[in-house]
Amino acid sequence: MAVLEVLNARKAFGENEVLKDISFSVDKGEVVAVIGPSGSGKSTLLRCCTILERLDAGCIRYSEDTLVETSADGSALYADKTTMKRIRRRFGLVFQSFNLFPHLSVMDNLTEAPIHVAGVDKEAAKKKAVELLAKMGLSDKANAYPFELSGGQQQRVAIARAMALDPEILFFDEPTSALDPELTGEILKVMRELAQEHMTMVVVTHEMSFARNVADRVIFMDKGVIVEQGDPRDVIDHPENERTKLFLQKISEK
Amino acid sequence: MDGFLAWLQDFGSLFGQLAEGFGTTVLIFLLTLVFALPLGMPLALGRMSKCVWIRKPVEILLLIVRGTPLMLQIIFVYFGPYFLFGIPLSGYRFPATIIAFSINYACYFAEIYRGGLESIPVGQHEAAQVLGFSKKQTFFRIVLPQVCKRILPPMSNEVITLIKDTALAQTVAVMELFRVANAAANARTSLMPIVLAGVFYLFGSFVITRVFNFAERKLGYYR
């Protein structure tokens, strides 16, 4: 069953069409890597899925909840507040630049939303946070503040925070791009572990080895359209489309 | 010996007068903060509003209040009701002073608040939004605590200026520290009351500085 379904999504910033008729879906337990040159629309797609941007037209569905659909006059019609609130609990987002709350300890970063948004009681929220921190290998950092952590540790806290409300699907927006090269490994390792536990994930990334070895499916985007998608070994090792070939060539030259 | 005692007695009575004036000064200072600190926030938000009908009037208010002398504003607020509506002025000196000071300082605070609010990275708002925080929760739980820390240095500037600006209340004959000191200096043809008043102001500024240093240390647990 599809956890996320996007149909004919369109989005423009002024004259600039960033998403042109994007359709794809993500099944439960599936790991989808979204690759493509910068400006291809992959981050915008993620931001539309997480309601940070609004589509101009198209449909986004989370399981049985419809976030947005195209109305009769062709414009995007968004769900009411209650549905929107429910949908926000269905996904988590990990940002490129972590965006932890600097004035809150690691523990409070993880429990603030469960307690004040979801109404989980304090003890239960803490217990869950302790479990997540252990999973991230950060058990000793519960009382630390974000500025005391390395970039890799901060991003692991951010992943734990995104998982604190038990989302059905996790989005990653270039999770390793803001990190020093020697720190990307620890994030990719955590993500690989999540994949093994069948966490549903959509990952916008430039890490080709991650896309090839971890993802179940790769989506290659360019200029606002999905050019090619399929098994990572096919798309990355034997691309059919010229644009995909060109992009992969450029990446491997680095 | 008798001369010294007489001097001491005189000094004591002068000190008493000045201390009383300082009491009024502190009262103006505190009441202005009580009203201006909260009032600055809606002004800051109004100044940042997307709606022209809110933003423009606030911009005009800020321009007028920050573009004219506080002394002028005090006189305007004090005499305004009489000249505009013929309302008698008795007992209105002190309230008028507080109104003028509060509006004036709220406008300056508003710009400091705005600077603080706009300095919070958009990623903080987005992270809160994705986690499901409402706008109100995001403001009070995520944004405001961080703003408080960032605006402490400019706020301490403004608050120290306020304790000295209270001297302007003499414009409408409020018996604050400076008016008392000036009157005493004229009566005695002595500089002593002025110097002593300076010591009182310095003491006030010293206490304010300590309070702000304390607050900065308190909020220094994160970066």
GROMACS .gro file of C-alpha atoms in nm:
model
  477
    1MET     CA    1   0.000   0.000   0.000
    2ALA     CA    2   0.127   0.345  -0.084
    3VAL     CA    3   0.225   0.556   0.216
    4LEU     CA    4   0.272   0.859  -0.006
    5GLU     CA    5   0.118   0.927  -0.342
    6VAL     CA    6   0.192   1.234  -0.554
    7LEU     CA    7  -0.007   1.292  -0.872
    8ASN     CA    8   0.053   1.556  -1.140
    9ALA     CA    9   0.220   1.796  -0.898
   10ARG     CA   10   0.289   2.143  -1.037
   11LYS     CA   11   0.467   2.431  -0.872
   12ALA     CA   12   0.604   2.757  -1.008
   13PHE     CA   13   0.786   3.045  -0.845
   14GLY     CA   14   0.669   3.332  -1.062
   15GLU     CA   15   0.761   3.247  -1.421
   16ASN     CA   16   0.994   2.971  -1.312
   17GLU     CA   17   0.825   2.629  -1.330
   18VAL     CA   18   1.002   2.418  -1.070
   19LEU     CA   19   0.778   2.112  -1.075
   20LYS     CA   20   0.612   2.011  -1.401
   21ASP     CA   21   0.362   1.732  -1.367
   22ILE     CA   22   0.541   1.512  -1.111
   23SER     CA   23   0.384   1.177  -1.021
   24PHE     CA   24   0.527   0.905  -0.805
   25SER     CA   25   0.437   0.696  -0.503
   26VAL     CA   26   0.622   0.541  -0.213
   27ASP     CA   27   0.524   0.205  -0.068
   28LYS     CA   28   0.547   0.107   0.297
   29GLY     CA   29   0.902   0.010   0.388
   30GLU     CA   30   1.044   0.143   0.066
   31VAL     CA   31   1.359   0.360   0.048
   32VAL     CA   32   1.351   0.604  -0.240
   33ALA     CA   33   1.652   0.814  -0.335
   34VAL     CA   34   1.586   1.131  -0.533
   35ILE     CA   35   1.887   1.246  -0.732
   36GLY     CA   36   1.943   1.516  -0.989
   37PRO     CA   37   2.135   1.836  -1.060
   38SER     CA   38   2.078   2.141  -0.841
   39GLY     CA   39   1.773   2.336  -0.949
   40SER     CA   40   1.604   2.019  -1.073
   41GLY     CA   41   1.320   2.067  -0.824
   42LYS     CA   42   1.397   1.781  -0.587
   43SER     CA   43   1.415   1.998  -0.275
   44THR     CA   44   1.098   2.182  -0.375
   45LEU     CA   45   0.925   1.849  -0.420
   46LEU     CA   46   1.025   1.753  -0.066
   47ARG     CA   47   0.913   2.090   0.070
   48CYS     CA   48   0.574   2.049  -0.100
   49CYS     CA   49   0.533   1.702   0.048
   50THR     CA   50   0.611   1.839   0.397
   51ILE     CA   51   0.375   2.140   0.356
   52LEU     CA   52   0.658   2.395   0.371
   53GLU     CA   53   0.557   2.498   0.019
   54ARG     CA   54   0.219   2.474  -0.150
   55LEU     CA   55   0.152   2.313  -0.485
   56ASP     CA   56  -0.017   2.515  -0.760
   57ALA     CA   57  -0.197   2.204  -0.880
   58GLY     CA   58  -0.190   1.830  -0.827
   59CYS     CA   59  -0.264   1.581  -0.558
   60ILE     CA   60  -0.072   1.453  -0.255
   61ARG     CA   61  -0.209   1.168  -0.046
   62TYR     CA   62  -0.075   1.018   0.276
   63SER     CA   63  -0.236   0.675   0.313
   64GLU     CA   64  -0.607   0.759   0.338
   65ASP     CA   65  -0.556   1.131   0.412
   66THR     CA   66  -0.563   1.371   0.120
   67LEU     CA   67  -0.337   1.671   0.175
   68VAL     CA   68  -0.415   1.843  -0.150
   69GLU     CA   69  -0.615   1.774  -0.463
   70THR     CA   70  -0.693   1.962  -0.780
   71SER     CA   71  -1.028   2.136  -0.762
   72ALA     CA   72  -1.270   2.171  -1.051
   73ASP     CA   73  -1.113   2.499  -1.167
   74GLY     CA   74  -0.768   2.340  -1.178
   75SER     CA   75  -0.619   2.505  -0.866
   76ALA     CA   76  -0.482   2.320  -0.566
   77LEU     CA   77  -0.732   2.260  -0.288
   78TYR     CA   78  -0.573   2.194   0.052
   79ALA     CA   79  -0.718   1.993   0.338
   80ASP     CA   80  -0.874   2.157   0.645
   81LYS     CA   81  -0.669   2.231   0.956
   82THR     CA   82  -0.754   1.911   1.144
   83THR     CA   83  -0.660   1.687   0.853
   84MET     CA   84  -0.345   1.890   0.799
   85LYS     CA   85  -0.250   1.844   1.164
   86ARG     CA   86  -0.305   1.469   1.137
   87ILE     CA   87  -0.097   1.455   0.818
   88ARG     CA   88   0.192   1.641   0.985
   89ARG     CA   89   0.211   1.355   1.235
   90ARG     CA   90   0.245   1.106   0.950
   91PHE     CA   91   0.581   1.234   0.828
   92GLY     CA   92   0.912   1.356   0.967
   93LEU     CA   93   1.167   1.576   0.794
   94VAL     CA   94   1.543   1.591   0.839
   95PHE     CA   95   1.689   1.919   0.714
   96GLN     CA   96   2.020   1.978   0.545
   97SER     CA   97   2.115   2.228   0.816
   98PHE     CA   98   1.977   2.024   1.113
   99ASN     CA   99   1.766   2.313   1.251
  100LEU     CA  100   1.782   2.188   1.608
  101PHE     CA  101   1.645   2.429   1.869
  102PRO     CA  102   1.963   2.582   2.020
  103HIS     CA  103   1.801   2.690   2.348
  104LEU     CA  104   1.677   2.340   2.429
  105SER     CA  105   1.882   2.044   2.547
  106VAL     CA  106   1.900   1.734   2.327
  107MET     CA  107   1.635   1.572   2.548
  108ASP     CA  108   1.402   1.873   2.520
  109ASN     CA  109   1.457   1.888   2.145
  110LEU     CA  110   1.320   1.534   2.128
  111THR     CA  111   1.032   1.572   2.374
  112GLU     CA  112   0.904   1.925   2.300
  113ALA     CA  113   0.679   1.823   2.010
  114PRO     CA  114   0.554   1.491   2.158
  115ILE     CA  115   0.455   1.668   2.480
  116HIS     CA  116   0.317   1.995   2.346
  117VAL     CA  117   0.186   1.890   2.005
  118ALA     CA  118   0.086   1.527   2.046
  119GLY     CA  119  -0.007   1.546   2.414
  120VAL     CA  120   0.211   1.250   2.511
  121ASP     CA  121   0.281   1.249   2.885
  122LYS     CA  122   0.625   1.361   2.997
  123GLU     CA  123   0.753   1.026   3.118
  124ALA     CA  124   0.649   0.841   2.804
  125ALA     CA  125   0.803   1.110   2.582
  126LYS     CA  126   1.129   1.089   2.778
  127LYS     CA  127   1.134   0.711   2.759
  128LYS     CA  128   1.090   0.724   2.384
  129ALA     CA  129   1.364   0.989   2.355
  130VAL     CA  130   1.606   0.776   2.556
  131GLU     CA  131   1.538   0.482   2.323
  132LEU     CA  132   1.594   0.694   2.014
  133LEU     CA  133   1.915   0.842   2.151
  134ALA     CA  134   2.046   0.494   2.226
  135LYS     CA  135   1.967   0.393   1.871
  136MET     CA  136   2.160   0.695   1.742
  137GLY     CA  137   2.455   0.616   1.968
  138LEU     CA  138   2.402   0.938   2.164
  139SER     CA  139   2.290   0.809   2.503
  140ASP     CA  140   2.548   1.023   2.683
  141LYS     CA  141   2.434   1.344   2.511
  142ALA     CA  142   2.078   1.374   2.647
  143ASN     CA  143   2.163   1.678   2.858
  144ALA     CA  144   2.398   1.843   2.610
  145TYR     CA  145   2.301   2.151   2.409
  146PRO     CA  146   2.324   2.148   2.028
  147PHE     CA  147   2.626   2.384   2.020
  148GLU     CA  148   2.825   2.128   2.218
  149LEU     CA  149   2.780   1.861   1.949
  150SER     CA  150   2.961   1.795   1.622
  151GLY     CA  151   2.768   1.836   1.298
  152GLY     CA  152   2.727   1.460   1.267
  153GLN     CA  153   2.592   1.433   1.621
  154GLN     CA  154   2.356   1.725   1.562
  155GLN     CA  155   2.220   1.560   1.251
  156ARG     CA  156   2.168   1.233   1.440
  157VAL     CA  157   1.971   1.426   1.706
  158ALA     CA  158   1.769   1.579   1.422
  159ILE     CA  159   1.691   1.232   1.287
  160ALA     CA  160   1.584   1.120   1.635
  161ARG     CA  161   1.368   1.431   1.669
  162ALA     CA  162   1.198   1.358   1.335
  163MET     CA  163   1.124   1.005   1.458
  164ALA     CA  164   0.997   1.103   1.802
  165LEU     CA  165   0.636   1.112   1.683
  166ASP     CA  166   0.656   0.771   1.509
  167PRO     CA  167   0.613   0.897   1.155
  168GLU     CA  168   0.504   0.660   0.878
  169ILE     CA  169   0.754   0.816   0.641
  170LEU     CA  170   1.079   1.007   0.687
  171PHE     CA  171   1.201   1.271   0.443
  172PHE     CA  172   1.569   1.365   0.422
  173ASP     CA  173   1.673   1.684   0.242
  174GLU     CA  174   2.041   1.636   0.154
  175PRO     CA  175   2.116   1.522   0.510
  176THR     CA  176   2.493   1.505   0.462
  177SER     CA  177   2.552   1.813   0.246
  178ALA     CA  178   2.627   2.046   0.538
  179LEU     CA  179   2.871   1.801   0.696
  180ASP     CA  180   3.247   1.762   0.668
  181PRO     CA  181   3.328   1.460   0.449
  182GLU     CA  182   3.457   1.257   0.744
  183LEU     CA  183   3.123   1.300   0.925
  184THR     CA  184   2.891   1.190   0.644
  185GLY     CA  185   2.967   0.825   0.718
  186GLU     CA  186   2.798   0.824   1.058
  187ILE     CA  187   2.476   0.970   0.913
  188LEU     CA  188   2.470   0.727   0.621
  189LYS     CA  189   2.525   0.441   0.865
  190VAL     CA  190   2.224   0.546   1.074
  191MET     CA  191   2.014   0.578   0.760
  192ARG     CA  192   2.127   0.235   0.640
  193GLU     CA  193   2.018   0.090   0.975
  194LEU     CA  194   1.679   0.259   0.945
  195ALA     CA  195   1.644   0.112   0.595
  196GLN     CA  196   1.718  -0.235   0.733
  197GLU     CA  197   1.439  -0.184   0.987
  198HIS     CA  198   1.208  -0.106   0.690
  199MET     CA  199   1.153   0.258   0.777
  200THR     CA  200   0.985   0.424   0.479
  201MET     CA  201   1.220   0.694   0.355
  202VAL     CA  202   1.251   0.949   0.076
  203VAL     CA  203   1.604   1.081   0.055
  204VAL     CA  204   1.718   1.371  -0.160
  205THR     CA  205   2.090   1.312  -0.188
  206HIS     CA  206   2.411   1.352  -0.382
  207GLU     CA  207   2.559   1.040  -0.221
  208MET     CA  208   2.556   0.799  -0.516
  209SER     CA  209   2.694   0.508  -0.315
  210PHE     CA  210   2.406   0.547  -0.067
  211ALA     CA  211   2.154   0.564  -0.351
  212ARG     CA  212   2.306   0.259  -0.518
  213ASN     CA  213   2.353   0.040  -0.210
  214VAL     CA  214   2.064   0.134   0.019
  215ALA     CA  215   1.777   0.266  -0.190
  216ASP     CA  216   1.515   0.031  -0.332
  217ARG     CA  217   1.439   0.280  -0.605
  218VAL     CA  218   1.608   0.584  -0.753
  219ILE     CA  219   1.424   0.878  -0.903
  220PHE     CA  220   1.630   1.100  -1.131
  221MET     CA  221   1.488   1.451  -1.166
  222ASP     CA  222   1.594   1.726  -1.402
  223LYS     CA  223   1.432   2.062  -1.481
  224GLY     CA  224   1.118   1.983  -1.287
  225VAL     CA  225   1.038   1.643  -1.435
  226ILE     CA  226   1.112   1.285  -1.339
  227VAL     CA  227   1.342   1.176  -1.620
  228GLU     CA  228   1.401   0.820  -1.514
  229GLN     CA  229   1.325   0.596  -1.221
  230GLY     CA  230   1.378   0.237  -1.124
  231ASP     CA  231   1.616  -0.003  -0.959
  232PRO     CA  232   1.928   0.188  -0.847
  233ARG     CA  233   2.166  -0.045  -1.025
  234ASP     CA  234   1.983   0.008  -1.353
  235VAL     CA  235   1.947   0.384  -1.322
  236ILE     CA  236   2.293   0.458  -1.184
  237ASP     CA  237   2.502   0.193  -1.358
  238HIS     CA  238   2.311   0.165  -1.687
  239PRO     CA  239   2.117   0.490  -1.736
  240GLU     CA  240   1.898   0.497  -2.044
  241ASN     CA  241   1.834   0.866  -2.070
  242GLU     CA  242   2.094   1.109  -2.204
  243ARG     CA  243   2.036   1.360  -1.925
  244THR     CA  244   2.084   1.093  -1.659
  245LYS     CA  245   2.407   0.983  -1.826
  246LEU     CA  246   2.534   1.339  -1.841
  247PHE     CA  247   2.455   1.404  -1.475
  248LEU     CA  248   2.616   1.081  -1.352
  249GLN     CA  249   2.921   1.154  -1.564
  250LYS     CA  250   2.956   1.499  -1.409
  251ILE     CA  251   2.918   1.358  -1.057
  252SER     CA  252   3.181   1.090  -1.109
  253GLU     CA  253   3.428   1.348  -1.241
  254LYS     CA  254   3.435   1.515  -0.896
  255MET     CA  255   3.308   7.107   6.537
  256ASP     CA  256   2.976   7.291   6.538
  257GLY     CA  257   3.047   7.393   6.180
  258PHE     CA  258   3.099   7.035   6.078
  259LEU     CA  259   2.778   6.924   6.251
  260ALA     CA  260   2.583   7.201   6.080
  261TRP     CA  261   2.734   7.094   5.745
  262LEU     CA  262   2.646   6.733   5.813
  263GLN     CA  263   2.290   6.826   5.901
  264ASP     CA  264   2.260   7.033   5.586
  265PHE     CA  265   2.406   6.755   5.378
  266GLY     CA  266   2.164   6.511   5.536
  267SER     CA  267   1.863   6.720   5.443
  268LEU     CA  268   1.995   6.770   5.088
  269PHE     CA  269   2.052   6.397   5.057
  270GLY     CA  270   1.697   6.335   5.180
  271GLN     CA  271   1.553   6.569   4.917
  272LEU     CA  272   1.756   6.410   4.641
  273ALA     CA  273   1.668   6.058   4.757
  274GLU     CA  274   1.301   6.154   4.736
  275GLY     CA  275   1.356   6.287   4.385
  276PHE     CA  276   1.540   5.967   4.297
  277GLY     CA  277   1.235   5.773   4.420
  278THR     CA  278   1.022   5.956   4.162
  279THR     CA  279   1.290   5.893   3.898
  280VAL     CA  280   1.288   5.521   3.973
  281LEU     CA  281   0.908   5.518   3.963
  282ILE     CA  282   0.904   5.680   3.616
  283PHE     CA  283   1.173   5.433   3.510
  284LEU     CA  284   0.989   5.123   3.635
  285LEU     CA  285   0.642   5.226   3.515
  286THR     CA  286   0.782   5.307   3.171
  287LEU     CA  287   0.936   4.959   3.150
  288VAL     CA  288   0.616   4.794   3.273
  289PHE     CA  289   0.419   4.952   2.987
  290ALA     CA  290   0.681   4.988   2.713
  291LEU     CA  291   0.834   4.638   2.727
  292PRO     CA  292   0.509   4.455   2.636
  293LEU     CA  293   0.379   4.734   2.411
  294GLY     CA  294   0.689   4.709   2.193
  295MET     CA  295   0.599   4.355   2.083
  296PRO     CA  296   0.268   4.427   1.903
  297LEU     CA  297   0.437   4.728   1.745
  298ALA     CA  298   0.725   4.508   1.623
  299LEU     CA  299   0.480   4.250   1.485
  300GLY     CA  300   0.272   4.528   1.327
  301ARG     CA  301   0.584   4.670   1.165
  302MET     CA  302   0.655   4.322   1.019
  303SER     CA  303   0.295   4.260   0.911
  304LYS     CA  304   0.224   4.169   0.550
  305CYS     CA  305  -0.095   4.376   0.567
  306VAL     CA  306  -0.031   4.732   0.450
  307TRP     CA  307  -0.316   4.868   0.665
  308ILE     CA  308  -0.134   4.750   0.976
  309ARG     CA  309   0.226   4.803   0.868
  310LYS     CA  310   0.195   5.158   0.731
  311PRO     CA  311   0.029   5.317   1.036
  312VAL     CA  312   0.289   5.152   1.262
  313GLU     CA  313   0.570   5.278   1.037
  314ILE     CA  314   0.427   5.631   1.054
  315LEU     CA  315   0.396   5.612   1.433
  316LEU     CA  316   0.756   5.495   1.463
  317LEU     CA  317   0.872   5.772   1.230
  318ILE     CA  318   0.696   6.041   1.434
  319VAL     CA  319   0.794   5.910   1.776
  320ARG     CA  320   1.154   5.837   1.687
  321GLY     CA  321   1.181   6.149   1.474
  322THR     CA  322   1.078   6.409   1.732
  323PRO     CA  323   1.231   6.498   2.070
  324LEU     CA  324   1.095   6.315   2.373
  325MET     CA  325   1.067   6.655   2.545
  326LEU     CA  326   0.829   6.772   2.273
  327GLN     CA  327   0.623   6.454   2.311
  328ILE     CA  328   0.595   6.500   2.688
  329ILE     CA  329   0.469   6.856   2.641
  330PHE     CA  330   0.229   6.744   2.369
  331VAL     CA  331   0.084   6.462   2.580
  332TYR     CA  332   0.055   6.688   2.885
  333PHE     CA  333  -0.103   6.994   2.724
  334GLY     CA  334  -0.281   6.813   2.441
  335PRO     CA  335  -0.602   6.725   2.630
  336TYR     CA  336  -0.640   7.086   2.748
  337PHE     CA  337  -0.579   7.257   2.415
  338LEU     CA  338  -0.763   7.000   2.205
  339PHE     CA  339  -1.060   6.918   2.431
  340GLY     CA  340  -1.048   7.177   2.710
  341ILE     CA  341  -0.997   6.909   2.976
  342PRO     CA  342  -0.839   7.062   3.292
  343LEU     CA  343  -0.487   6.944   3.369
  344SER     CA  344  -0.487   6.904   3.748
  345GLY     CA  345  -0.311   6.588   3.866
  346TYR     CA  346  -0.219   6.492   3.512
  347ARG     CA  347   0.156   6.572   3.526
  348PHE     CA  348   0.274   6.232   3.631
  349PRO     CA  349   0.036   6.017   3.420
  350ALA     CA  350   0.119   6.232   3.115
  351THR     CA  351   0.488   6.171   3.176
  352ILE     CA  352   0.437   5.795   3.198
  353ILE     CA  353   0.223   5.790   2.882
  354ALA     CA  354   0.479   5.987   2.681
  355PHE     CA  355   0.774   5.782   2.807
  356SER     CA  356   0.595   5.451   2.752
  357ILE     CA  357   0.498   5.526   2.393
  358ASN     CA  358   0.842   5.667   2.316
  359TYR     CA  359   1.033   5.372   2.457
  360ALA     CA  360   0.789   5.115   2.316
  361CYS     CA  361   0.877   5.244   1.970
  362TYR     CA  362   1.249   5.203   2.029
  363PHE     CA  363   1.196   4.859   2.186
  364ALA     CA  364   0.980   4.762   1.887
  365GLU     CA  365   1.270   4.810   1.649
  366ILE     CA  366   1.501   4.610   1.874
  367TYR     CA  367   1.241   4.331   1.897
  368ARG     CA  368   1.201   4.335   1.519
  369GLY     CA  369   1.576   4.303   1.474
  370GLY     CA  370   1.573   4.007   1.713
  371LEU     CA  371   1.272   3.840   1.549
  372GLU     CA  372   1.419   3.877   1.201
  373SER     CA  373   1.755   3.737   1.313
  374ILE     CA  374   1.602   3.398   1.397
  375PRO     CA  375   1.682   3.167   1.102
  376VAL     CA  376   1.384   3.065   0.891
  377GLY     CA  377   1.489   2.703   0.955
  378GLN     CA  378   1.375   2.737   1.316
  379HIS     CA  379   1.023   2.827   1.202
  380GLU     CA  380   1.025   2.546   0.946
  381ALA     CA  381   1.147   2.284   1.193
  382ALA     CA  382   0.872   2.386   1.436
  383GLN     CA  383   0.609   2.385   1.161
  384VAL     CA  384   0.705   2.036   1.041
  385LEU     CA  385   0.690   1.908   1.401
  386GLY     CA  386   0.333   2.038   1.417
  387PHE     CA  387   0.374   2.338   1.647
  388SER     CA  388   0.103   2.601   1.602
  389LYS     CA  389   0.205   2.957   1.519
  390LYS     CA  390   0.150   3.059   1.880
  391GLN     CA  391   0.354   2.767   2.017
  392THR     CA  392   0.633   2.838   1.769
  393PHE     CA  393   0.644   3.201   1.880
  394PHE     CA  394   0.641   3.140   2.254
  395ARG     CA  395   0.838   2.814   2.274
  396ILE     CA  396   1.092   2.844   1.995
  397VAL     CA  397   1.130   3.202   1.875
  398LEU     CA  398   1.079   3.426   2.178
  399PRO     CA  399   1.334   3.256   2.408
  400GLN     CA  400   1.599   3.294   2.140
  401VAL     CA  401   1.499   3.655   2.070
  402CYS     CA  402   1.535   3.742   2.441
  403LYS     CA  403   1.896   3.630   2.441
  404ARG     CA  404   1.985   3.812   2.121
  405ILE     CA  405   1.834   4.146   2.214
  406LEU     CA  406   1.991   4.177   2.560
  407PRO     CA  407   2.287   4.396   2.454
  408PRO     CA  408   2.083   4.657   2.260
  409MET     CA  409   1.815   4.648   2.532
  410SER     CA  410   2.069   4.725   2.805
  411ASN     CA  411   2.175   5.031   2.603
  412GLU     CA  412   1.818   5.152   2.576
  413VAL     CA  413   1.734   5.087   2.941
  414ILE     CA  414   2.042   5.275   3.065
  415THR     CA  415   1.941   5.566   2.843
  416LEU     CA  416   1.596   5.553   3.000
  417ILE     CA  417   1.717   5.607   3.358
  418LYS     CA  418   1.897   5.923   3.239
  419ASP     CA  419   1.610   6.035   3.013
  420THR     CA  420   1.378   6.051   3.316
  421ALA     CA  421   1.534   6.395   3.374
  422LEU     CA  422   1.311   6.516   3.090
  423ALA     CA  423   1.006   6.477   3.316
  424GLN     CA  424   1.104   6.815   3.468
  425THR     CA  425   0.965   6.968   3.147
  426VAL     CA  426   0.619   6.938   3.298
  427ALA     CA  427   0.745   7.009   3.651
  428VAL     CA  428   0.753   6.653   3.783
  429MET     CA  429   0.976   6.662   4.090
  430GLU     CA  430   1.222   6.397   3.977
  431LEU     CA  431   1.588   6.380   4.074
  432PHE     CA  432   1.725   6.633   3.830
  433ARG     CA  433   1.463   6.902   3.900
  434VAL     CA  434   1.519   6.863   4.273
  435ALA     CA  435   1.896   6.883   4.229
  436ASN     CA  436   1.877   7.184   4.000
  437ALA     CA  437   1.650   7.371   4.239
  438ALA     CA  438   1.881   7.291   4.531
  439ALA     CA  439   2.186   7.401   4.332
  440ASN     CA  440   2.022   7.737   4.254
  441ALA     CA  441   1.908   7.790   4.614
  442ARG     CA  442   2.256   7.717   4.754
  443THR     CA  443   2.457   7.853   4.462
  444SER     CA  444   2.651   7.529   4.493
  445LEU     CA  445   2.744   7.256   4.248
  446MET     CA  446   2.719   6.995   4.521
  447PRO     CA  447   2.353   6.889   4.454
  448ILE     CA  448   2.432   6.837   4.084
  449VAL     CA  449   2.734   6.622   4.164
  450LEU     CA  450   2.531   6.425   4.415
  451ALA     CA  451   2.251   6.376   4.160
  452GLY     CA  452   2.517   6.242   3.922
  453VAL     CA  453   2.613   5.985   4.184
  454PHE     CA  454   2.248   5.876   4.210
  455TYR     CA  455   2.220   5.832   3.830
  456LEU     CA  456   2.549   5.645   3.825
  457PHE     CA  457   2.421   5.414   4.097
  458GLY     CA  458   2.104   5.349   3.894
  459SER     CA  459   2.303   5.270   3.580
  460PHE     CA  460   2.531   5.043   3.782
  461VAL     CA  461   2.237   4.839   3.911
  462ILE     CA  462   2.089   4.812   3.561
  463THR     CA  463   2.420   4.694   3.419
  464ARG     CA  464   2.444   4.428   3.690
  465VAL     CA  465   2.092   4.307   3.616
  466PHE     CA  466   2.170   4.274   3.245
  467ASN     CA  467   2.500   4.100   3.313
  468PHE     CA  468   2.313   3.855   3.532
  469ALA     CA  469   2.054   3.792   3.260
  470GLU     CA  470   2.327   3.738   3.000
  471ARG     CA  471   2.497   3.485   3.225
  472LYS     CA  472   2.163   3.314   3.286
  473LEU     CA  473   2.102   3.278   2.911
  474GLY     CA  474   2.465   3.195   2.839
  475TYR     CA  475   2.402   2.822   2.868
  476TYR     CA  476   2.353   2.794   2.493
  477ARG     CA  477   2.487   2.951   2.178
   0.00000   0.00000   0.00000
